[in-house]
Structures are given as C-alpha cells and as structure tokens.
Amino acid sequence: MARPMTITEKIFAAHAGLEEVVPGQLIECDLDLVLANDVTAPIAIREFGRIGTERVWDSAKIALVPDHYTPNKDIKSAEQAKIVREFARAQGITHYYEIGCMGVEHALLPEQGVVGAGDVIIGADSHTCTYGALGAFATGVGSTDAAVGMATGRAWFKVPESLKFVIDGELRPGVGAKDLILHIIGMIGVDGALYQAMEFTGSTIAALGMAGRMTICNMAIEAGGKSGIIAVDDVTREYMTGRTERPWTEYHSDPDAVYARVYEIDAADIVPTVAFPHLPSNTRPASEARDITIDQVVVGSCTNGRYEDMAEAAAVIKGHTVHPNVRMIVIPATQQVYRDMMHTGLTDIFLDAGAAVSTPTCGPCLGGHMGILAAGERAVATTNRNFVGRMGDPTSEVYLTGPAVAAASAVLGRIGLPEDMDGGEHR
Amino acid sequence: MKFTGTAHRYGRDIDTDVIIPARYLNTSDPDELALHCMEDLDAAFVSNVRPGDILVAEENFGCGSSREHAPIAIKHSGVSVVIAKSFARIFYRNAINTGLPIMESPEAVDAISGGDVVTVDADTGIITNATTGAVFTAQPFPPFIKEIIESGGLVERTKGSLPGRV
C-alpha cells in the first residue's frame, strides 16, 4: 500500500512508473504533451537540432501554437513563425495551428481536446499551468526542456510539495474566478507557492465552470507555483466528454495526503479585486481604486479570453459607450470564441459600445503588438502580469482585473465597478 | 570553475520582463538579446557590465515568463554567475539547462553591495567578497542537477543518454 498521496504526487508516480513519490524526490517522467509557441519554439527547434535525433518522439503529442506575435507583427516575428511552420511541416506535427485556426494556446488546447485529466504536460510558456483545471499536471518550462521533451518524450522533475486551498461558500454577486485568484496571490505573494503545487478545492471551486477554473489554475505561476490543479468532477467530465481526444485518467488526493500548508478561504470575503502595478500580488479592492484614470482596456488573454469572460464583459457594457478617453480592445482567445461571440450577439454589443474586436492573439498582454502603451499610459487588463513595461513603455502601468471591472472601467474612463455606471442594461 | 567580477546588485522579484522585455522577443539571436539585458530596470546595465561580472539579487529572481531568452541575455551580456536569495523555478531550470551558473545564498546576497568585487568557485560553492573579505558557502546542488551542469547542459546530457533510453 503506497503512502497517502496528493493528486499531483499520484500523477507523477504513475508517469514515473513508481508506486509512490515523495516531495523533493527527483524523477524522470513520461510526457503526454509538449507545447511551444512562436517565441519559445524557435529556440527549442534550434536545441532539438543539437540533440542529434532526426525525428520528434511522437508527432501527435507535440503542440506548436504561434500565438504571441501572430498574425506576424513584423519581419522578425514572421521569420520566427516561419521556423515553427517549417519544423511542423517537416516533422508532421499534428497539433500545429496556422492563422485561421490558431488561438491563444492555453484556451485553444483544452477547447480542442488536446489536453485531458491525468496528463503530464510541459509547455515552453509559463501559463501552461492552466491545464491543471482539467485535473492534469501541467507546468511551464524553457525552450531547452521543451526540445528534450520533443526528442525523448520525457522530462525531469522535482516532486513538489503541495499547498491546499479550500475555498467554501458562494461568491458575492459581481465576484468571479479572477477576483478569487488575485485574492489568493495578494494573500500569499508572488513567491508564496514557489516550487509548489497549488491544489484548489471546496464548494466554491465545485460551483465554478471550466472557464473560471482555468482562470484560477492559469495564474498559479503568478504566485510562483509549479502548477495549479483541480480534481476531476462532473463539470470536468462534461467538458471533456466528446472533446478530449485521448482517454483520460482521474486522480484524487487521499484524505490523509500531506500538504505543506492548508489555506481556508471564505468566498464571502472576496471582493472585486485589482492588482496594481507592478506585481500581481499588489492587490486592492476595486472599490478603493476609483481615482485611477485609464487610457486603455484589454479584455482577452489565456487568463480571461474565453467565451464566459467575453459574456461577463458584454453583460456589463451592453447599452453603454466606451469612454472617449479610452481605447477598448477585445480579443477572443480562439476562433471558436470569436465565432460564438458573433452568433450570440456579443460582438455587436462590443462594436456598438465602440470597442475594437480582434482576431485571436496574445498581442498586448506581453507588450507584443495590438495595443502597446505609450509613456505614462495606464491600462486595465484581464491579463495576468503587470510587471514594469509589460504592455509597452517602461513608464506605462497595467492594472489587472476580471472582465466585469474591466468593462465598467472602459465606460467610466477610470477604474470602477458595474454599479458605478449610470443607466444601460448592466446587472 | 572560478569567476571574479564586479557585483551588479538588484532587489527582489526581478522578473523576466525586465531581464529581457518582450518587445525584443521577435528574435532569438543571443547577441541581440544581450544588448537589451535588464533594460527596463537599469538602462545603464549593458554599458556598465564587463565580461565576468556577477549579478546579485534578492528573492524570486527570474519570476514570470518561461522565456529562455532571459538566461541567454544574461549570459551573453558577459555575466559569469547569478547569485540570489532564491530563484523562480522556471528560471532555475532554464539556467541549469542552458549552462548559466547560478548560486543560492541569502547570506552572501546580504553581504554584497553593488560595485564590490566578488569571487565565486562554482565547484565548491564558495563565494568570497574580495572587497570586504567575507566568505560564504552557497546551497549545494542535488547530484542529479550537478550531473546536468557537469554535462554542459540538458542537451549535452540528453545526447549521452539517448541510445540507452527506454
């Protein structure tokens, strides 16, 4: 009988061919998927070339998603994307996504059924931790790890300690998954989960849909976490059924599994939250940020670019107009989200309000393109980082929020809440 | 391996966006990346850094994105070793995998000021502040990590292990 283990330890043990693992143990694991994008894949491909093997380990278990600087921002990024495209063709990579089917990787791969419960996934992108929402172990790595993963189907890991976050109760009206994860990062700091797996559980998590769960696991890295994870339940099963292309495996933490720390959070204590520059942990209640005037609002990204996020923003902005001093940029994370927004009328709501609606791209989230800030400008963004210079000039500022506060702020011309808006049809 | 250089001292949570801003990630050329190393935190860094210099920072160095461009930019700017109180985990992996020497020593970081001349023996973990005479020992690497470092990085280690892999 193996020792009691957390969900993360069980996934690792299964992929390392061991009966049990303990935190701190160094292991080599079989991988289910290796991911890279147009920024990280070119270096991974260069390193792959140095390993001395001709072919990738499994052309169906590698995902290459050119999403950061695409559609190509300039000649240099076009050259980077070309390296990825040519490699994908030469290797017959099944999950290569060209413009027209490309989406922001961490919204796209779950949507397309490329990731599933029980997987071990490495991605040369820090927000790879998003897939923990499906009950997988998924973590960000660099290009060299991705290169070796592409060649061998294996990677080395230090089994992390786990932190357990038990969130119980009903979220207040107007409070969403983004507020919850910002609340947690504000509580434990940007290295509060350094090297550790963040396991989220409790009735609040159980009541969340997959989009909200992905928002939460997506930002585990902003607390320094190695991964975020939520065990499979009926919500997960319903999402994966008919979608996930490989058979999945469900793991659950043993009741007596050992955690480095357990945090108990009352959902009623969470309010609409803003992370002020220049760290995601620099959080304050949105109600205390009402004097911050803004120049731009971005709704999108791997954190909040899913249909549910678009619907949340649209519900607030419906019947209102974007403030004359604000540029509002709405970026559906995938082609499917884009299409669904058109069919359900969300695109019209944004266009009527005076927002720009873009093709999928990471774009402004990382200061790549499609909405770069000038010196001294301020943006409210549903993205994940607000580091110095993240969205443009080093003197510009990014305030992180959920979609509802972002939409209200676009109308108000300052950071604000939906209830601060006059008239219209908002909640 | 021994390194001697002048310390460039920074604070905590130095993120990969200030180590190498994303606006330069449309290239993966190491020398081009090095020209913009630390640009948004310390615009003078690139003109001040000399080959062999040592980067010293507090907790959570390299937090944020997975961009390997960060250790590449640091290495190609001439920095020989990074000493920090702690490293963000992706940066830690990337540094080990790409052969950028890193050392963890909160005590040494507290006792090094910008401009001090520092000597590091990467094999023994001994860090000497030549300016003040203070000596410290960094956290040793686990044997497995040491094996990657001694192989010359993860690609070199993988080359050696490929034929025998299961």
Coordinates of C-alpha atoms in Angstrom, one line a residue:
Chain A
M1 CA 0.0 0.0 0.0
A2 CA 1.5 3.3 -1.1
R3 CA 1.7 6.2 1.3
P4 CA -1.2 8.7 1.1
M5 CA -0.6 11.0 -1.8
T6 CA -1.9 14.2 -3.3
I7 CA -3.4 14.2 -6.8
T8 CA -0.1 15.7 -8.1
E9 CA 2.0 13.0 -6.4
K10 CA -0.2 10.3 -7.8
I11 CA 0.1 11.7 -11.4
F12 CA 3.9 11.8 -11.0
A13 CA 4.1 8.3 -9.6
A14 CA 2.1 6.9 -12.5
H15 CA 4.2 8.7 -15.1
A16 CA 7.5 7.8 -13.5
G17 CA 6.5 4.1 -13.2
L18 CA 6.7 4.2 -9.4
E19 CA 4.3 3.1 -6.8
E20 CA 4.8 6.2 -4.8
V21 CA 6.8 9.5 -4.8
V22 CA 7.6 12.0 -2.1
P23 CA 8.1 15.7 -2.3
G24 CA 11.7 16.7 -3.1
Q25 CA 12.3 13.4 -5.0
L26 CA 13.9 13.9 -8.4
I27 CA 12.2 11.8 -11.0
E28 CA 12.0 11.4 -14.8
C29 CA 8.5 11.2 -16.2
D30 CA 6.8 10.1 -19.4
L31 CA 5.1 13.1 -21.0
D32 CA 1.7 13.3 -22.6
L33 CA 2.2 16.6 -24.4
V34 CA 5.0 19.1 -25.1
L35 CA 3.9 22.6 -26.1
A36 CA 5.8 25.6 -27.5
N37 CA 4.8 28.9 -29.2
D38 CA 6.3 31.3 -31.7
V39 CA 8.5 32.9 -29.1
T40 CA 9.8 29.8 -27.4
A41 CA 9.7 27.2 -30.2
P42 CA 12.4 28.7 -32.4
I43 CA 15.0 28.2 -29.6
A44 CA 13.5 24.8 -28.8
I45 CA 13.9 23.8 -32.5
R46 CA 17.5 25.0 -32.5
E47 CA 18.3 23.0 -29.4
F48 CA 16.4 20.0 -30.8
G49 CA 18.8 20.1 -33.8
R50 CA 21.7 19.8 -31.5
I51 CA 20.5 16.7 -29.8
G52 CA 21.2 14.6 -32.8
T53 CA 17.9 12.8 -33.4
E54 CA 16.1 13.3 -36.7
R55 CA 12.5 12.9 -35.7
V56 CA 10.4 14.0 -32.7
W57 CA 9.3 11.4 -30.2
D58 CA 5.6 11.5 -31.2
S59 CA 4.3 13.9 -33.8
A60 CA 0.8 13.6 -32.2
K61 CA 2.0 14.7 -28.8
I62 CA 3.6 18.0 -29.6
A63 CA 1.6 21.2 -29.9
L64 CA 3.1 24.2 -31.7
V65 CA 0.9 27.3 -31.4
P66 CA 2.2 30.5 -33.0
D67 CA 0.1 32.9 -30.9
H68 CA 2.3 35.6 -29.4
Y69 CA 3.4 37.8 -32.3
T70 CA 0.9 36.5 -34.8
P71 CA -0.6 37.4 -37.2
N72 CA 3.0 38.3 -37.8
K73 CA 3.8 41.7 -36.2
D74 CA 6.9 42.5 -38.3
I75 CA 9.6 40.8 -40.4
K76 CA 11.5 39.4 -37.5
S77 CA 8.4 37.8 -36.0
A78 CA 7.5 36.5 -39.4
E79 CA 10.9 34.8 -39.6
Q80 CA 10.3 33.2 -36.1
A81 CA 6.9 32.0 -37.1
K82 CA 8.3 30.6 -40.3
I83 CA 10.9 28.5 -38.4
V84 CA 8.0 27.0 -36.4
R85 CA 5.9 26.4 -39.5
E86 CA 8.7 24.7 -41.4
F87 CA 9.6 22.4 -38.5
A88 CA 5.9 21.5 -38.0
R89 CA 5.6 20.5 -41.7
A90 CA 8.9 18.6 -41.8
Q91 CA 8.0 16.7 -38.6
G92 CA 4.3 16.2 -39.5
I93 CA 3.2 17.8 -36.2
T94 CA -0.5 17.0 -35.8
H95 CA -1.3 19.9 -33.5
Y96 CA 0.2 22.8 -35.4
Y97 CA -2.2 25.7 -35.6
E98 CA -1.9 28.1 -38.5
I99 CA -3.5 31.5 -38.6
G100 CA -7.2 30.8 -39.2
C101 CA -7.4 28.1 -36.6
M102 CA -4.8 29.5 -34.2
G103 CA -5.9 30.7 -30.8
V104 CA -4.2 31.6 -27.5
E105 CA -2.6 28.3 -26.7
H106 CA -4.0 27.8 -23.2
A107 CA -7.5 28.5 -24.3
L108 CA -7.1 26.6 -27.5
L109 CA -5.6 23.3 -26.4
P110 CA -8.3 22.4 -23.8
E111 CA -11.0 23.6 -26.2
Q112 CA -9.7 21.4 -29.0
G113 CA -9.4 18.4 -26.6
V114 CA -5.6 18.1 -26.8
V115 CA -5.2 18.0 -23.0
G116 CA -7.0 15.9 -20.6
A117 CA -7.2 14.7 -17.0
G118 CA -4.2 12.8 -15.6
D119 CA -1.8 14.1 -18.2
V120 CA 1.7 15.3 -17.5
I121 CA 2.3 18.3 -19.8
I122 CA 5.3 20.6 -20.2
G123 CA 5.0 23.8 -22.2
A124 CA 7.5 26.4 -23.1
D125 CA 5.2 29.0 -21.8
S126 CA 4.7 29.8 -18.2
H127 CA 0.9 29.7 -18.3
T128 CA 1.0 26.0 -19.2
C129 CA -0.2 25.5 -15.6
T130 CA -3.8 26.4 -16.9
Y131 CA -4.4 22.7 -17.8
G132 CA -4.5 21.8 -14.1
A133 CA -8.1 22.9 -14.3
L134 CA -8.7 19.6 -16.1
G135 CA -7.0 17.5 -13.4
A136 CA -3.7 17.3 -15.2
F137 CA -0.2 18.1 -14.0
A138 CA 1.0 20.9 -16.3
T139 CA 3.9 23.2 -15.9
G140 CA 5.9 25.9 -17.8
V141 CA 9.4 25.2 -18.8
G142 CA 12.0 26.8 -21.0
S143 CA 12.8 26.0 -24.6
T144 CA 15.6 23.5 -23.8
D145 CA 13.3 21.4 -21.7
A146 CA 10.8 21.5 -24.5
A147 CA 13.4 20.5 -27.0
V148 CA 14.5 17.5 -24.9
G149 CA 10.8 16.7 -24.4
M150 CA 10.2 16.8 -28.1
A151 CA 13.1 14.4 -28.7
T152 CA 12.6 11.9 -25.9
G153 CA 9.0 12.3 -24.5
R154 CA 10.5 12.6 -21.1
A155 CA 11.4 15.3 -18.6
W156 CA 13.0 15.5 -15.2
F157 CA 11.0 17.0 -12.2
K158 CA 11.4 17.6 -8.5
V159 CA 8.2 16.3 -7.0
P160 CA 6.7 19.4 -5.5
E161 CA 5.2 19.9 -2.1
S162 CA 1.5 20.7 -2.3
L163 CA -0.4 23.6 -0.9
K164 CA -4.2 23.1 -0.4
F165 CA -6.6 26.0 -0.9
V166 CA -10.0 25.2 0.4
I167 CA -12.5 27.8 -0.8
D168 CA -16.0 27.4 0.5
G169 CA -19.2 29.3 0.2
E170 CA -20.9 31.4 -2.5
L171 CA -19.1 34.1 -4.3
R172 CA -20.8 37.5 -3.9
P173 CA -22.6 38.9 -6.9
G174 CA -20.1 40.5 -9.3
V175 CA -17.2 38.5 -8.0
G176 CA -15.6 35.9 -10.3
A177 CA -12.7 33.4 -10.6
K178 CA -10.2 36.2 -11.4
D179 CA -11.0 38.0 -8.2
L180 CA -10.6 34.7 -6.3
I181 CA -7.1 34.0 -7.7
L182 CA -6.0 37.7 -7.4
H183 CA -7.2 37.5 -3.7
I184 CA -5.0 34.4 -3.2
I185 CA -2.0 35.9 -4.9
G186 CA -2.4 39.0 -2.8
M187 CA -2.6 36.8 0.3
I188 CA 0.5 34.7 -0.3
G189 CA 2.7 36.9 -2.6
V190 CA 4.4 36.3 -5.9
D191 CA 6.6 33.6 -4.4
G192 CA 4.1 32.3 -1.9
A193 CA 3.9 29.0 -3.7
L194 CA 7.4 28.9 -5.1
Y195 CA 8.3 25.3 -6.4
Q196 CA 4.9 24.1 -5.0
A197 CA 1.7 22.6 -6.5
M198 CA -1.4 24.7 -5.7
E199 CA -4.4 22.4 -5.3
F200 CA -7.8 24.2 -5.3
T201 CA -10.8 22.6 -3.7
G202 CA -14.0 23.4 -1.8
S203 CA -17.6 24.2 -2.7
T204 CA -16.7 27.5 -4.4
I205 CA -14.5 25.7 -6.8
A206 CA -17.1 22.9 -7.4
A207 CA -19.6 25.6 -8.4
L208 CA -17.3 27.1 -11.0
G209 CA -17.4 26.2 -14.7
M210 CA -14.4 25.2 -16.6
A211 CA -13.6 28.8 -17.8
G212 CA -13.3 30.0 -14.2
R213 CA -11.3 27.0 -13.2
M214 CA -8.9 27.6 -16.0
T215 CA -8.5 31.3 -14.9
I216 CA -7.5 30.2 -11.5
C217 CA -5.0 27.5 -12.5
N218 CA -3.6 29.8 -15.2
M219 CA -2.4 32.3 -12.5
A220 CA -0.7 29.7 -10.2
I221 CA 2.6 30.8 -11.8
E222 CA 1.9 34.4 -10.6
A223 CA 2.3 33.0 -7.0
G224 CA 5.5 31.2 -8.1
G225 CA 3.6 27.9 -8.2
K226 CA 4.9 25.0 -10.2
S227 CA 1.3 24.0 -11.1
G228 CA -2.3 24.6 -10.2
I229 CA -4.7 21.7 -10.1
I230 CA -8.4 21.0 -9.5
A231 CA -9.6 17.4 -9.3
V232 CA -12.0 16.0 -11.9
D233 CA -15.7 16.2 -11.1
D234 CA -18.9 16.1 -13.2
V235 CA -18.1 19.6 -14.6
T236 CA -14.8 18.4 -15.9
R237 CA -16.2 15.2 -17.2
E238 CA -18.9 17.0 -19.1
Y239 CA -16.3 19.3 -20.6
M240 CA -14.0 16.5 -21.7
T241 CA -16.7 14.1 -23.0
G242 CA -16.7 14.2 -26.8
R243 CA -13.9 16.6 -26.8
T244 CA -10.7 15.2 -25.2
E245 CA -9.0 13.1 -27.9
R246 CA -7.1 10.6 -25.7
P247 CA -8.5 8.5 -22.9
W248 CA -8.2 10.4 -19.6
T249 CA -7.4 9.2 -16.1
E250 CA -8.9 10.6 -12.9
Y251 CA -6.8 11.0 -9.8
H252 CA -7.9 12.3 -6.4
S253 CA -5.9 13.3 -3.4
D254 CA -6.1 10.8 -0.5
P255 CA -7.9 12.3 2.5
D256 CA -4.8 11.9 4.6
A257 CA -2.4 13.2 2.0
V258 CA 0.3 15.6 3.3
Y259 CA 0.3 19.3 2.5
A260 CA 3.0 21.9 3.2
R261 CA 0.2 24.3 4.1
V262 CA -3.6 24.4 4.0
Y263 CA -5.4 27.7 3.4
E264 CA -9.1 28.0 4.2
I265 CA -10.9 30.8 2.4
D266 CA -14.4 32.1 2.9
A267 CA -15.8 33.0 -0.6
A268 CA -17.8 35.8 1.0
D269 CA -14.6 37.6 2.0
I270 CA -13.6 38.1 -1.7
V271 CA -14.5 41.3 -3.4
P272 CA -13.9 42.6 -6.9
T273 CA -10.1 42.9 -6.9
V274 CA -7.5 45.0 -8.8
A275 CA -3.7 44.1 -8.9
F276 CA -1.9 47.5 -9.0
P277 CA 1.4 47.9 -10.8
H278 CA 3.9 46.3 -10.8
L279 CA 3.2 42.9 -9.2
P280 CA 0.1 40.6 -9.4
S281 CA 0.3 40.4 -5.6
N282 CA -0.2 44.1 -5.2
T283 CA -4.0 43.7 -4.8
R284 CA -6.6 46.1 -3.5
P285 CA -10.4 46.1 -3.6
A286 CA -11.6 47.7 -6.9
S287 CA -13.8 50.0 -4.7
E288 CA -10.6 51.6 -3.5
A289 CA -9.2 52.3 -7.0
R290 CA -11.8 54.6 -8.3
D291 CA -9.5 57.6 -8.7
I292 CA -7.3 55.8 -11.3
T293 CA -8.0 57.2 -14.7
I294 CA -7.1 55.0 -17.7
D295 CA -6.3 55.1 -21.4
Q296 CA -6.9 51.5 -22.5
V297 CA -8.8 48.4 -21.6
V298 CA -7.9 44.9 -22.8
V299 CA -10.3 42.0 -22.4
G300 CA -8.7 38.8 -23.5
S301 CA -5.6 36.5 -23.0
C302 CA -5.1 33.0 -21.8
T303 CA -6.4 34.1 -18.4
N304 CA -9.7 35.7 -19.4
G305 CA -10.2 35.3 -23.2
R306 CA -12.8 32.5 -23.1
Y307 CA -16.5 32.9 -24.1
E308 CA -17.7 33.1 -20.5
D309 CA -15.2 36.0 -19.9
M310 CA -16.5 37.8 -23.1
A311 CA -20.1 37.3 -21.9
E312 CA -19.3 38.7 -18.5
A313 CA -17.7 41.9 -20.0
A314 CA -20.5 42.2 -22.6
A315 CA -23.2 42.0 -19.9
V316 CA -21.7 45.0 -18.2
I317 CA -21.0 47.1 -21.3
K318 CA -24.3 46.4 -23.1
G319 CA -26.1 49.6 -23.9
H320 CA -23.1 51.7 -22.8
T321 CA -20.4 53.5 -24.7
V322 CA -16.7 53.3 -24.2
H323 CA -15.4 56.5 -22.5
P324 CA -14.0 58.9 -25.1
N325 CA -10.5 58.8 -23.4
V326 CA -10.3 55.0 -23.6
R327 CA -9.4 52.5 -26.3
M328 CA -11.1 49.2 -25.6
I329 CA -9.6 46.1 -27.2
V330 CA -11.5 42.9 -27.0
I331 CA -9.6 39.7 -28.1
P332 CA -11.4 36.4 -28.1
A333 CA -8.8 33.8 -27.3
T334 CA -9.8 31.3 -30.1
Q335 CA -11.6 31.2 -33.4
Q336 CA -14.4 29.3 -31.7
V337 CA -14.9 32.0 -29.1
Y338 CA -14.8 34.6 -32.0
R339 CA -17.5 32.7 -33.9
D340 CA -19.7 32.1 -30.8
M341 CA -19.5 35.8 -30.0
M342 CA -20.7 36.6 -33.4
H343 CA -23.6 34.1 -33.3
T344 CA -24.8 35.2 -29.8
G345 CA -24.5 38.9 -30.5
L346 CA -21.6 39.6 -28.1
T347 CA -19.6 41.0 -31.0
D348 CA -22.3 43.5 -31.8
I349 CA -22.5 44.6 -28.1
F350 CA -18.8 45.4 -28.1
L351 CA -18.9 47.1 -31.5
D352 CA -22.0 49.1 -30.5
A353 CA -20.1 50.3 -27.4
G354 CA -17.2 51.4 -29.5
A355 CA -14.7 48.6 -28.7
A356 CA -12.3 47.1 -31.2
V357 CA -12.7 43.3 -31.6
S358 CA -9.6 41.5 -32.8
T359 CA -8.6 38.1 -34.2
P360 CA -7.0 35.8 -31.5
T361 CA -3.5 36.7 -30.4
C362 CA -1.6 37.1 -27.1
G363 CA -0.7 40.5 -28.5
P364 CA -0.8 43.3 -25.9
C365 CA -0.7 41.0 -22.9
L366 CA 3.0 40.7 -23.2
G367 CA 3.6 44.0 -24.9
G368 CA 3.9 42.3 -28.3
H369 CA 1.5 44.1 -30.6
M370 CA -2.1 45.1 -31.0
G371 CA -2.4 47.7 -28.2
I372 CA 1.0 48.8 -26.9
L373 CA 1.0 51.6 -24.3
A374 CA 2.9 54.9 -24.7
A375 CA 4.9 56.5 -21.9
G376 CA 2.8 57.2 -18.8
E377 CA -0.3 55.5 -20.1
R378 CA -2.5 53.3 -17.9
A379 CA -4.4 50.2 -18.9
V380 CA -6.9 47.9 -17.2
A381 CA -6.4 44.4 -18.5
T382 CA -7.9 41.0 -17.8
T383 CA -4.5 39.6 -18.4
N384 CA -2.1 38.1 -15.9
R385 CA 1.0 40.2 -15.4
N386 CA 1.6 43.9 -14.6
F387 CA 5.4 44.0 -14.4
V388 CA 7.3 47.1 -15.4
G389 CA 7.0 47.6 -19.2
R390 CA 4.8 44.5 -19.6
M391 CA 2.3 46.2 -22.0
G392 CA 4.6 48.8 -23.5
D393 CA 6.7 51.7 -22.4
P394 CA 8.5 51.1 -19.1
T395 CA 6.7 54.1 -17.5
S396 CA 3.2 52.7 -18.5
E397 CA 1.1 50.9 -16.0
V398 CA -1.2 47.8 -16.1
Y399 CA -4.0 47.1 -13.6
L400 CA -5.2 43.5 -13.6
T401 CA -8.9 42.8 -13.1
G402 CA -11.7 40.5 -14.1
P403 CA -13.8 41.1 -17.2
A404 CA -16.7 42.9 -15.3
V405 CA -14.5 45.5 -13.7
A406 CA -12.6 45.9 -17.0
A407 CA -15.8 46.6 -18.9
A408 CA -17.1 49.0 -16.3
S409 CA -13.7 50.8 -16.3
A410 CA -13.9 51.2 -20.1
V411 CA -17.2 53.0 -19.8
L412 CA -16.2 55.1 -16.8
G413 CA -12.7 56.1 -18.1
R414 CA -11.4 55.2 -14.6
I415 CA -11.2 52.0 -12.6
G416 CA -14.7 51.3 -11.4
L417 CA -17.4 48.8 -10.7
P418 CA -20.5 47.9 -12.8
E419 CA -22.7 49.6 -10.1
D420 CA -20.8 52.9 -10.7
M421 CA -22.3 53.1 -14.2
D422 CA -25.5 55.1 -15.0
G423 CA -28.4 53.7 -17.0
G424 CA -27.9 51.0 -19.6
E425 CA -28.8 47.4 -19.0
H426 CA -26.0 46.3 -16.8
R427 CA -26.6 43.9 -13.9
Chain B
M1 CA 35.2 26.8 -12.4
K2 CA 36.1 30.2 -10.8
F3 CA 34.7 33.6 -11.6
T4 CA 35.8 37.0 -10.5
G5 CA 33.9 40.2 -11.3
T6 CA 32.2 43.3 -10.1
A7 CA 28.8 42.9 -8.5
H8 CA 25.6 44.4 -10.0
R9 CA 23.1 44.4 -7.2
Y10 CA 19.3 44.3 -7.6
G11 CA 16.3 43.8 -5.4
R12 CA 13.6 41.1 -5.1
D13 CA 11.1 39.7 -7.7
I14 CA 13.3 40.7 -10.7
D15 CA 11.0 39.4 -13.4
T16 CA 11.8 38.2 -16.9
D17 CA 10.1 41.1 -18.5
V18 CA 12.7 43.5 -17.1
I19 CA 15.5 41.0 -17.7
I20 CA 14.6 40.9 -21.4
P21 CA 11.5 42.9 -22.4
A22 CA 9.0 41.1 -24.7
R23 CA 9.4 43.8 -27.4
Y24 CA 12.7 42.1 -28.2
L25 CA 11.4 38.5 -28.3
N26 CA 10.8 38.7 -32.0
T27 CA 14.4 37.4 -32.3
S28 CA 16.3 34.6 -30.6
D29 CA 19.8 35.9 -31.5
P30 CA 21.8 35.8 -28.3
D31 CA 23.9 38.8 -29.0
E32 CA 20.9 40.9 -30.0
L33 CA 19.1 39.9 -26.8
A34 CA 22.2 40.7 -24.7
L35 CA 22.0 44.3 -26.0
H36 CA 18.7 44.8 -24.1
C37 CA 19.5 42.8 -20.9
M38 CA 17.9 44.5 -17.8
E39 CA 16.9 47.4 -20.0
D40 CA 13.6 48.3 -18.2
L41 CA 15.2 48.1 -14.7
D42 CA 18.6 49.6 -15.3
A43 CA 19.2 51.1 -18.7
A44 CA 22.9 51.6 -17.9
F45 CA 23.5 47.9 -17.2
V46 CA 24.5 46.9 -20.7
S47 CA 27.1 49.7 -20.9
N48 CA 28.4 49.1 -17.4
V49 CA 28.7 45.3 -17.4
R50 CA 32.1 43.8 -18.1
P51 CA 32.9 40.2 -19.0
G52 CA 32.9 38.1 -15.9
D53 CA 30.8 40.4 -13.8
I54 CA 28.4 39.0 -11.3
L55 CA 24.6 39.6 -11.0
V56 CA 23.4 39.7 -7.4
A57 CA 19.7 39.9 -6.4
E58 CA 17.3 39.0 -3.6
E59 CA 14.3 36.6 -3.5
N60 CA 12.5 35.1 -6.5
F61 CA 15.0 36.1 -9.3
G62 CA 13.6 35.5 -12.8
C63 CA 9.9 35.3 -11.9
G64 CA 7.3 35.5 -14.6
S65 CA 7.6 34.1 -18.1
S66 CA 9.3 30.9 -19.3
R67 CA 11.4 32.8 -21.8
E68 CA 14.8 31.2 -22.1
H69 CA 15.8 34.4 -23.7
A70 CA 16.3 35.7 -20.1
P71 CA 19.2 33.5 -19.1
I72 CA 20.5 33.7 -22.6
A73 CA 20.6 37.5 -22.5
I74 CA 22.3 37.5 -19.1
K75 CA 24.9 35.0 -20.2
H76 CA 25.7 36.8 -23.4
S77 CA 25.8 40.2 -21.7
G78 CA 29.0 38.9 -20.1
V79 CA 27.7 38.0 -16.7
S80 CA 29.5 34.9 -15.4
V81 CA 27.2 33.9 -12.5
V82 CA 24.0 35.0 -10.8
I83 CA 23.8 34.9 -7.0
A84 CA 20.3 35.3 -5.5
K85 CA 18.5 34.6 -2.3
S86 CA 16.1 32.4 -4.3
F87 CA 15.2 31.8 -7.9
A88 CA 11.8 31.4 -9.6
R89 CA 11.6 27.8 -10.7
I90 CA 11.4 28.1 -14.5
F91 CA 14.4 30.5 -14.5
Y92 CA 16.2 28.0 -12.2
R93 CA 15.6 25.1 -14.7
N94 CA 16.4 27.3 -17.7
A95 CA 19.7 28.4 -16.1
I96 CA 20.7 24.9 -15.3
N97 CA 19.7 23.6 -18.7
T98 CA 21.5 26.3 -20.7
G99 CA 24.6 26.4 -18.6
L100 CA 24.3 29.8 -16.9
P101 CA 25.9 29.3 -13.4
I102 CA 23.6 30.3 -10.6
M103 CA 24.0 30.1 -6.8
E104 CA 21.6 30.5 -3.9
S105 CA 23.0 32.2 -0.8
P106 CA 20.8 34.7 1.1
E107 CA 23.8 35.4 3.4
A108 CA 26.1 36.3 0.6
V109 CA 23.5 38.5 -1.1
D110 CA 23.0 40.5 2.1
A111 CA 26.8 41.0 2.4
I112 CA 27.4 42.1 -1.2
S113 CA 26.9 45.7 -2.3
G114 CA 26.9 46.9 -5.9
G115 CA 30.5 47.6 -7.1
D116 CA 32.1 45.0 -4.7
V117 CA 34.5 42.6 -6.3
V118 CA 33.3 39.0 -5.8
T119 CA 34.9 35.7 -6.5
V120 CA 32.9 32.5 -6.9
D121 CA 34.1 29.0 -7.0
A122 CA 31.2 27.1 -8.7
D123 CA 32.7 23.7 -7.8
T124 CA 32.9 24.2 -4.1
G125 CA 30.1 26.9 -3.8
I126 CA 32.5 29.3 -2.0
I127 CA 31.6 32.9 -2.6
T128 CA 34.2 35.5 -1.5
N129 CA 33.5 39.2 -1.3
A130 CA 37.0 40.4 -2.1
T131 CA 36.2 43.9 -1.2
T132 CA 35.2 43.1 2.3
G133 CA 36.9 39.8 2.8
A134 CA 33.6 38.0 3.8
V135 CA 33.3 34.3 2.8
F136 CA 30.1 32.4 2.2
T137 CA 29.1 28.9 1.0
A138 CA 26.1 28.6 -1.4
Q139 CA 23.5 25.9 -1.2
P140 CA 24.9 22.8 -2.9
F141 CA 23.1 21.4 -6.0
P142 CA 21.4 17.9 -5.7
P143 CA 23.6 15.3 -7.5
F144 CA 21.1 15.0 -10.4
I145 CA 21.3 18.7 -11.1
K146 CA 25.1 18.6 -10.8
E147 CA 25.1 15.9 -13.4
I148 CA 23.3 18.2 -15.9
I149 CA 25.6 21.1 -15.1
E150 CA 28.7 18.9 -15.5
S151 CA 27.4 17.5 -18.8
G152 CA 27.3 21.1 -20.1
G153 CA 23.5 21.5 -20.0
L154 CA 20.5 19.4 -20.7
V155 CA 21.0 18.9 -24.4
E156 CA 24.5 17.6 -23.8
R157 CA 23.3 15.2 -21.1
T158 CA 20.5 14.0 -23.4
K159 CA 22.9 13.3 -26.2
G160 CA 24.7 11.0 -23.9
S161 CA 21.6 9.2 -22.7
L162 CA 19.6 8.9 -26.0
P163 CA 20.8 5.4 -27.2
G164 CA 20.0 3.8 -23.9
R165 CA 16.6 5.3 -23.3
V166 CA 13.6 3.2 -22.8

